Coordinates of C-alpha atoms and ligand atoms in Angstrom, one line a residue:
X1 CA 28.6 45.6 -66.0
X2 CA 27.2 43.0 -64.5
X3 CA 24.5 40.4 -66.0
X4 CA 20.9 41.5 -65.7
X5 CA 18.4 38.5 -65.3
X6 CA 14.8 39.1 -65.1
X7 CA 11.2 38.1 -65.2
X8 CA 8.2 39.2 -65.9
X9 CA 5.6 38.4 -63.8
X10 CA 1.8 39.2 -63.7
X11 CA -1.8 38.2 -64.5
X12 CA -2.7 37.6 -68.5
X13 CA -3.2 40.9 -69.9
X14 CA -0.8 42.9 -67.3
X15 CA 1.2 44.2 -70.3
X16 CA 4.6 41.8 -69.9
X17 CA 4.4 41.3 -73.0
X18 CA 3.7 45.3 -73.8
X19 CA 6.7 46.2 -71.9
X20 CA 9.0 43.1 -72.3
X21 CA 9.0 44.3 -76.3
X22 CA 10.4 48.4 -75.1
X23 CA 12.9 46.5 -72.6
X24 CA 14.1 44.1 -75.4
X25 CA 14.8 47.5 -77.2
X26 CA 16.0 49.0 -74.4
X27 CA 18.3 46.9 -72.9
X28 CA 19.6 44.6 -75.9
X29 CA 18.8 41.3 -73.7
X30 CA 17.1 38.1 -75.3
X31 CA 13.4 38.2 -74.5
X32 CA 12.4 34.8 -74.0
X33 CA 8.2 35.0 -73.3
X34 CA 7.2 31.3 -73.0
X35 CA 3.5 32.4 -74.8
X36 CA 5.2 33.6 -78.2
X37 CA 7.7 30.3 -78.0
X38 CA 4.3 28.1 -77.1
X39 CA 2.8 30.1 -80.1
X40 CA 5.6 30.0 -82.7
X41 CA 5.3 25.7 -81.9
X42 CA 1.6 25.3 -82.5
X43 CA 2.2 27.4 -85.9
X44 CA 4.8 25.5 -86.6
X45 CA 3.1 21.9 -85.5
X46 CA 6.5 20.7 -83.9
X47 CA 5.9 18.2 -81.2
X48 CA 5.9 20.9 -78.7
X49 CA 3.2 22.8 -80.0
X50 CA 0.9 20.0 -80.1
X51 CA 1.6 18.6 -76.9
X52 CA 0.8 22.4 -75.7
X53 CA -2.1 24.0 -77.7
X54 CA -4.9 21.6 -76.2
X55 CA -3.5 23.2 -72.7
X56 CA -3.6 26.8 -74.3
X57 CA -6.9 26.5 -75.8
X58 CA -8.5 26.1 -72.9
X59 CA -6.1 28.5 -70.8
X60 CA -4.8 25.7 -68.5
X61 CA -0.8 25.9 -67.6
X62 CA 1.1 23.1 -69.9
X63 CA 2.4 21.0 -68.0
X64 CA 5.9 22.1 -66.0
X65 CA 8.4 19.3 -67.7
X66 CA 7.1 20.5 -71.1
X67 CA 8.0 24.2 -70.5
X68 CA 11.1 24.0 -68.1
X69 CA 13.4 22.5 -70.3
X70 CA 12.5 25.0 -73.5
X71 CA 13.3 27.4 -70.8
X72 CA 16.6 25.9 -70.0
X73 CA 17.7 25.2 -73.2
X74 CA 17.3 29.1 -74.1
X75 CA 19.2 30.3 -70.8
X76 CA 22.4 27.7 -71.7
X77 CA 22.7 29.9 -74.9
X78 CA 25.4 32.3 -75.9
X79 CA 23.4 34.8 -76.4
X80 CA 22.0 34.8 -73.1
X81 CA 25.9 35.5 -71.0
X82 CA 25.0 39.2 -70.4
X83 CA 21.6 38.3 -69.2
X84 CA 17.7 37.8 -70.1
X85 CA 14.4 39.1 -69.9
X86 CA 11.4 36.0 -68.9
X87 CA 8.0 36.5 -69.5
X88 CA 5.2 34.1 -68.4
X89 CA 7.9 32.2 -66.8
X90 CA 8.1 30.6 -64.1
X91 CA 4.4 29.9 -63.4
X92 CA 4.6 27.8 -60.8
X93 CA 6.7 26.8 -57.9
X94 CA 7.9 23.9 -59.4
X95 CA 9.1 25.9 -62.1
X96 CA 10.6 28.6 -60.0
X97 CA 12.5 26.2 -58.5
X98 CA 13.9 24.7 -61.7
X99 CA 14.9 28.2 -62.9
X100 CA 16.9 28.9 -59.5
X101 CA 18.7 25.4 -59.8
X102 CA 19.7 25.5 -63.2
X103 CA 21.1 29.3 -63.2
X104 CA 22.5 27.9 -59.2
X105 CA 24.5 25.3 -61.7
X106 CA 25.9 28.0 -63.8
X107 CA 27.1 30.1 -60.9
X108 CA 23.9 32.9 -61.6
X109 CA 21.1 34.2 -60.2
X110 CA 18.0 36.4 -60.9
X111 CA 18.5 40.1 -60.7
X112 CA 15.0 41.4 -60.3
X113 CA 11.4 39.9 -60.7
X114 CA 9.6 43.2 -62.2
X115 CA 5.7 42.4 -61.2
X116 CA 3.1 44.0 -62.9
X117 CA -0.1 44.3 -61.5
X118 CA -3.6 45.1 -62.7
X119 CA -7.4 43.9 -61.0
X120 CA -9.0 41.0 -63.0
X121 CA -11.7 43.8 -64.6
X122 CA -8.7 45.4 -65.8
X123 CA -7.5 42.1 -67.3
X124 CA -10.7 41.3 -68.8
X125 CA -10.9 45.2 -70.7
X126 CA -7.2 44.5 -71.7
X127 CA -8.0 41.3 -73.1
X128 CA -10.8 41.4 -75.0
X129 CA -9.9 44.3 -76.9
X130 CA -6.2 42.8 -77.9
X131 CA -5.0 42.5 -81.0
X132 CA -2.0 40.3 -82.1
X133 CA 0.4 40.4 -85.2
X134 CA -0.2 37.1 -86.7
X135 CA 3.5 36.8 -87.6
X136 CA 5.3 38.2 -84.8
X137 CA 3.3 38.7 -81.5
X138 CA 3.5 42.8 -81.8
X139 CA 0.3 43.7 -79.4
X140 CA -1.9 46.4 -79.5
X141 CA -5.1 47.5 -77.9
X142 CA -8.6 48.9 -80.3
X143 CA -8.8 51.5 -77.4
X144 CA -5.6 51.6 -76.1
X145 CA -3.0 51.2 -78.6
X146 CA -4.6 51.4 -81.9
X147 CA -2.3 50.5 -84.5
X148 CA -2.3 52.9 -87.3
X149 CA -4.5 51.2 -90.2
X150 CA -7.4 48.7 -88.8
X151 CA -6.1 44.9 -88.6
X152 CA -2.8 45.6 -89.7
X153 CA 0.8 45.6 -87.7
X154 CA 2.1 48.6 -87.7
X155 CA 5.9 47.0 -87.6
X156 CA 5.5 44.3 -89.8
X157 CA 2.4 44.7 -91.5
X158 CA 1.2 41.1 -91.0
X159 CA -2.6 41.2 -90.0
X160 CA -3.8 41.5 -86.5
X161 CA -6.1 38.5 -85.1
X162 CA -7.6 37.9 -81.9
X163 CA -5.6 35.3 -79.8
X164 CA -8.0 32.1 -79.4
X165 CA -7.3 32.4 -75.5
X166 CA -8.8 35.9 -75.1
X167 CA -12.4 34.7 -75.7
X168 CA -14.5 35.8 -72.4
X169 CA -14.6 31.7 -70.8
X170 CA -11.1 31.0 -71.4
X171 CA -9.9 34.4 -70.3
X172 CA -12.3 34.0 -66.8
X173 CA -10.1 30.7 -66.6
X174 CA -6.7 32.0 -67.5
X175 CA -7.3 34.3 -64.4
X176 CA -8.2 31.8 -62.6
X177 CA -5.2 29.5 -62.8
X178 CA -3.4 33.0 -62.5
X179 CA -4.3 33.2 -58.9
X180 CA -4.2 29.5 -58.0
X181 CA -0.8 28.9 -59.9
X182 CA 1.1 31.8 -60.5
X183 CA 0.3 34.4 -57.6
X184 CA 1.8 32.5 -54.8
X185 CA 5.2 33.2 -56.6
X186 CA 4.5 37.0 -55.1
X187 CA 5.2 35.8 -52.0
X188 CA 7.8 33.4 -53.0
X189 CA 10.1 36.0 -54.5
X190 CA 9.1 38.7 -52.1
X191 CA 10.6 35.9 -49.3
X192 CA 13.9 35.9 -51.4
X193 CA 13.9 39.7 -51.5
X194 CA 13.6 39.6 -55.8
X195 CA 10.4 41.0 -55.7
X196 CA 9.7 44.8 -57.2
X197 CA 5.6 45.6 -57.3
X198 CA 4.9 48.0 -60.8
X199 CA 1.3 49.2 -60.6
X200 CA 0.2 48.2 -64.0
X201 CA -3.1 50.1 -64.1
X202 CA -1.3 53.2 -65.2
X203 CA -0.6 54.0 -68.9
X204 CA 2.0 51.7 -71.1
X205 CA 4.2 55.1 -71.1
X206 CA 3.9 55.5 -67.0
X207 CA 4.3 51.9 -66.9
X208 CA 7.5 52.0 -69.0
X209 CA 8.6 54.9 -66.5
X210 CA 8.3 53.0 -63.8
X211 CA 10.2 50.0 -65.1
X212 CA 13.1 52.1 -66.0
X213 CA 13.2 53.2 -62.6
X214 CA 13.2 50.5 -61.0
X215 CA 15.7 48.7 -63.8
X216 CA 17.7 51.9 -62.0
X217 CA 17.5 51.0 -58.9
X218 CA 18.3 47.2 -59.6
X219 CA 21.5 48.0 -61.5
X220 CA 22.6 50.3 -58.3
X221 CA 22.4 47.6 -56.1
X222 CA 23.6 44.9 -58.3
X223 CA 27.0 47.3 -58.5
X224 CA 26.8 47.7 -55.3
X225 CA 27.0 44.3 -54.3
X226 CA 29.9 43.4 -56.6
Ligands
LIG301 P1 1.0 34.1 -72.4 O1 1.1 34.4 -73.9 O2 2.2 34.3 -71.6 O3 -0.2 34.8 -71.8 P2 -0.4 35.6 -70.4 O4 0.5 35.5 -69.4 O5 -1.8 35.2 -70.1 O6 -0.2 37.0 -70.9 P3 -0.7 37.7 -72.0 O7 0.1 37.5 -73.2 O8 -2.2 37.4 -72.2 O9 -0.7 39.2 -71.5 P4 0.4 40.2 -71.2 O10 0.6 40.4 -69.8 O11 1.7 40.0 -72.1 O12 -0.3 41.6 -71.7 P5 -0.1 42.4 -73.1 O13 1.1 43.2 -73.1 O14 -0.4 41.5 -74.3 O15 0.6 32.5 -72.3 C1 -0.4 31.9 -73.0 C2 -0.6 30.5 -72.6 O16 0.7 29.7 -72.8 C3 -0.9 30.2 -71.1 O17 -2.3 30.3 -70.9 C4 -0.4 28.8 -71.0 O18 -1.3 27.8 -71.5 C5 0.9 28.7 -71.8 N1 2.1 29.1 -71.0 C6 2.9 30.1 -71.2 N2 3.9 30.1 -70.3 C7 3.7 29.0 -69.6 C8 4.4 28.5 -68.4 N3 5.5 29.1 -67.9 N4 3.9 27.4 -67.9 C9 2.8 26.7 -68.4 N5 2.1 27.2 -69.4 C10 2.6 28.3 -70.0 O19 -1.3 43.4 -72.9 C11 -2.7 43.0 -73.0 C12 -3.5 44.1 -73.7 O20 -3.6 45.3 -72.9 C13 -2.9 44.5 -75.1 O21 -4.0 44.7 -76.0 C14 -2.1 45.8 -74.8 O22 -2.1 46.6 -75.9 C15 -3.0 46.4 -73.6 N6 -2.1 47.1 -72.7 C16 -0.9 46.7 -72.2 N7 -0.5 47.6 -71.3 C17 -1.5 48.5 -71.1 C18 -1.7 49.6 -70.2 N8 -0.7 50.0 -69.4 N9 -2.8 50.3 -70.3 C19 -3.8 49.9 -71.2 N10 -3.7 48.9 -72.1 C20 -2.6 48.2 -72.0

């Protein structure tokens, strides 16, 4: 079969991260989301995570050499052969273009770039009514996606806090450097032909529906093309 590599792509609070966790499942790829790894480094205080969390804090983009070569490093693995699943990377031209020259150097390619969309009210309702799992990412939603017992994870039963990006300011500015940033990377992939539009207002289910279809349709023509 051949290698299935994709990303992610869409404003904060789209739901990558919602559906990157049932395609993780589904597909048995490694689920690199650069947020969680960012995340997991500030916990941790490595040198990463304190070169990024001033960045994060204030819901500005660290800076592309700081986040391409943790990116790199993850794609070079093993585990990766069979393929991946990105999400919240690239960001940014500069980091698109890293991604095509390093997987260029080891003979790949991307597969698909899944984008999911949503308006930035929808963003906004998304956000500030997330929850996270304080030990390992697992999102939910108070309206949304309740999780069964108030402020616990349902999967791991860590306790569920709000990120300190989804206050009202930062989020207004996460969207902000969405569409300066990230969103001319619709047109960038759509140029190379990558690029397959999910409508992200519907329900995670629907959502999920749609990205198996289209997951479908990818695989086709990647046989296809073999
Ligand atoms: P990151 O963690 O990647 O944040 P993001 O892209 O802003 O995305 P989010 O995690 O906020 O949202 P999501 O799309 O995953 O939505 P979710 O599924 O949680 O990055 C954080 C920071 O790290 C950045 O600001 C930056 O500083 C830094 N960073 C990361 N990558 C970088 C890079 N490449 N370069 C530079 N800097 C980088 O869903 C949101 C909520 O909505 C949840 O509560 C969920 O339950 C709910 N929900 C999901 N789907 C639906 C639905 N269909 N209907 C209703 N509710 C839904």
């Amino acid at each position: 079969m051949p290698e299935l590599n994709l990303v992610l792509l869409g404003p904060p609070g789209s739901g990558k991260g919602t559906q990157g966790e049932r395609l993780q499942e589904d597909l048995r790829l490694p689920y690199y989301a650069t947020g969680d790894i960012l995340r997991a480094a500030v916990r941790d205080q490595t040198e990463l995570g304190r070169t990024a969390k001033e960045y994060m804090d204030r819901g500005d983009l660290v800076p592309d050499e700081v986040i391409v070569g943790v990116i790199a490093e993850r794609i070079d693995s093993p585990e990766a052969v069979d393929g991946f699943i990105l999400d919240g990377f690239p960001r940014t031209e500069p980091q698109a273009e890293a991604l095509a020259a390093r997987l260029a150097e080891l003979g790949r390619g991307l597969t698909g770039v899944l984008l999911i969309d949503v308006d930035d009210d929808e963003v906004v309702r998304r956000l500030g009514g997330r929850r996270t799992c304080e030990e390992n990412g697992h999102v939910f939603h108070l309206e949304f996606n309740p999780p069964e017992k108030e402020g616990v994870c349902d999967l791991d039963g860590s306790p569920l806090v709000v990120r300190d990006d989804d206050k009202p300011e930062v989020i207004r500015h996460r969207l902000e450097q969405y569409h300066a940033k990230t969103e001319p990377l619709v047109d960038y992939y759509d140029g190379q032909s990558l690029l397959r539009r999910i409508d992200g207002a519907a329900s995670p289910d629907e959502v999920g529906a749609e990205v198996e279809r289209t997951l479908a349709t990818l695989r086709l023509e990647a046989d296809e093309a073999i």
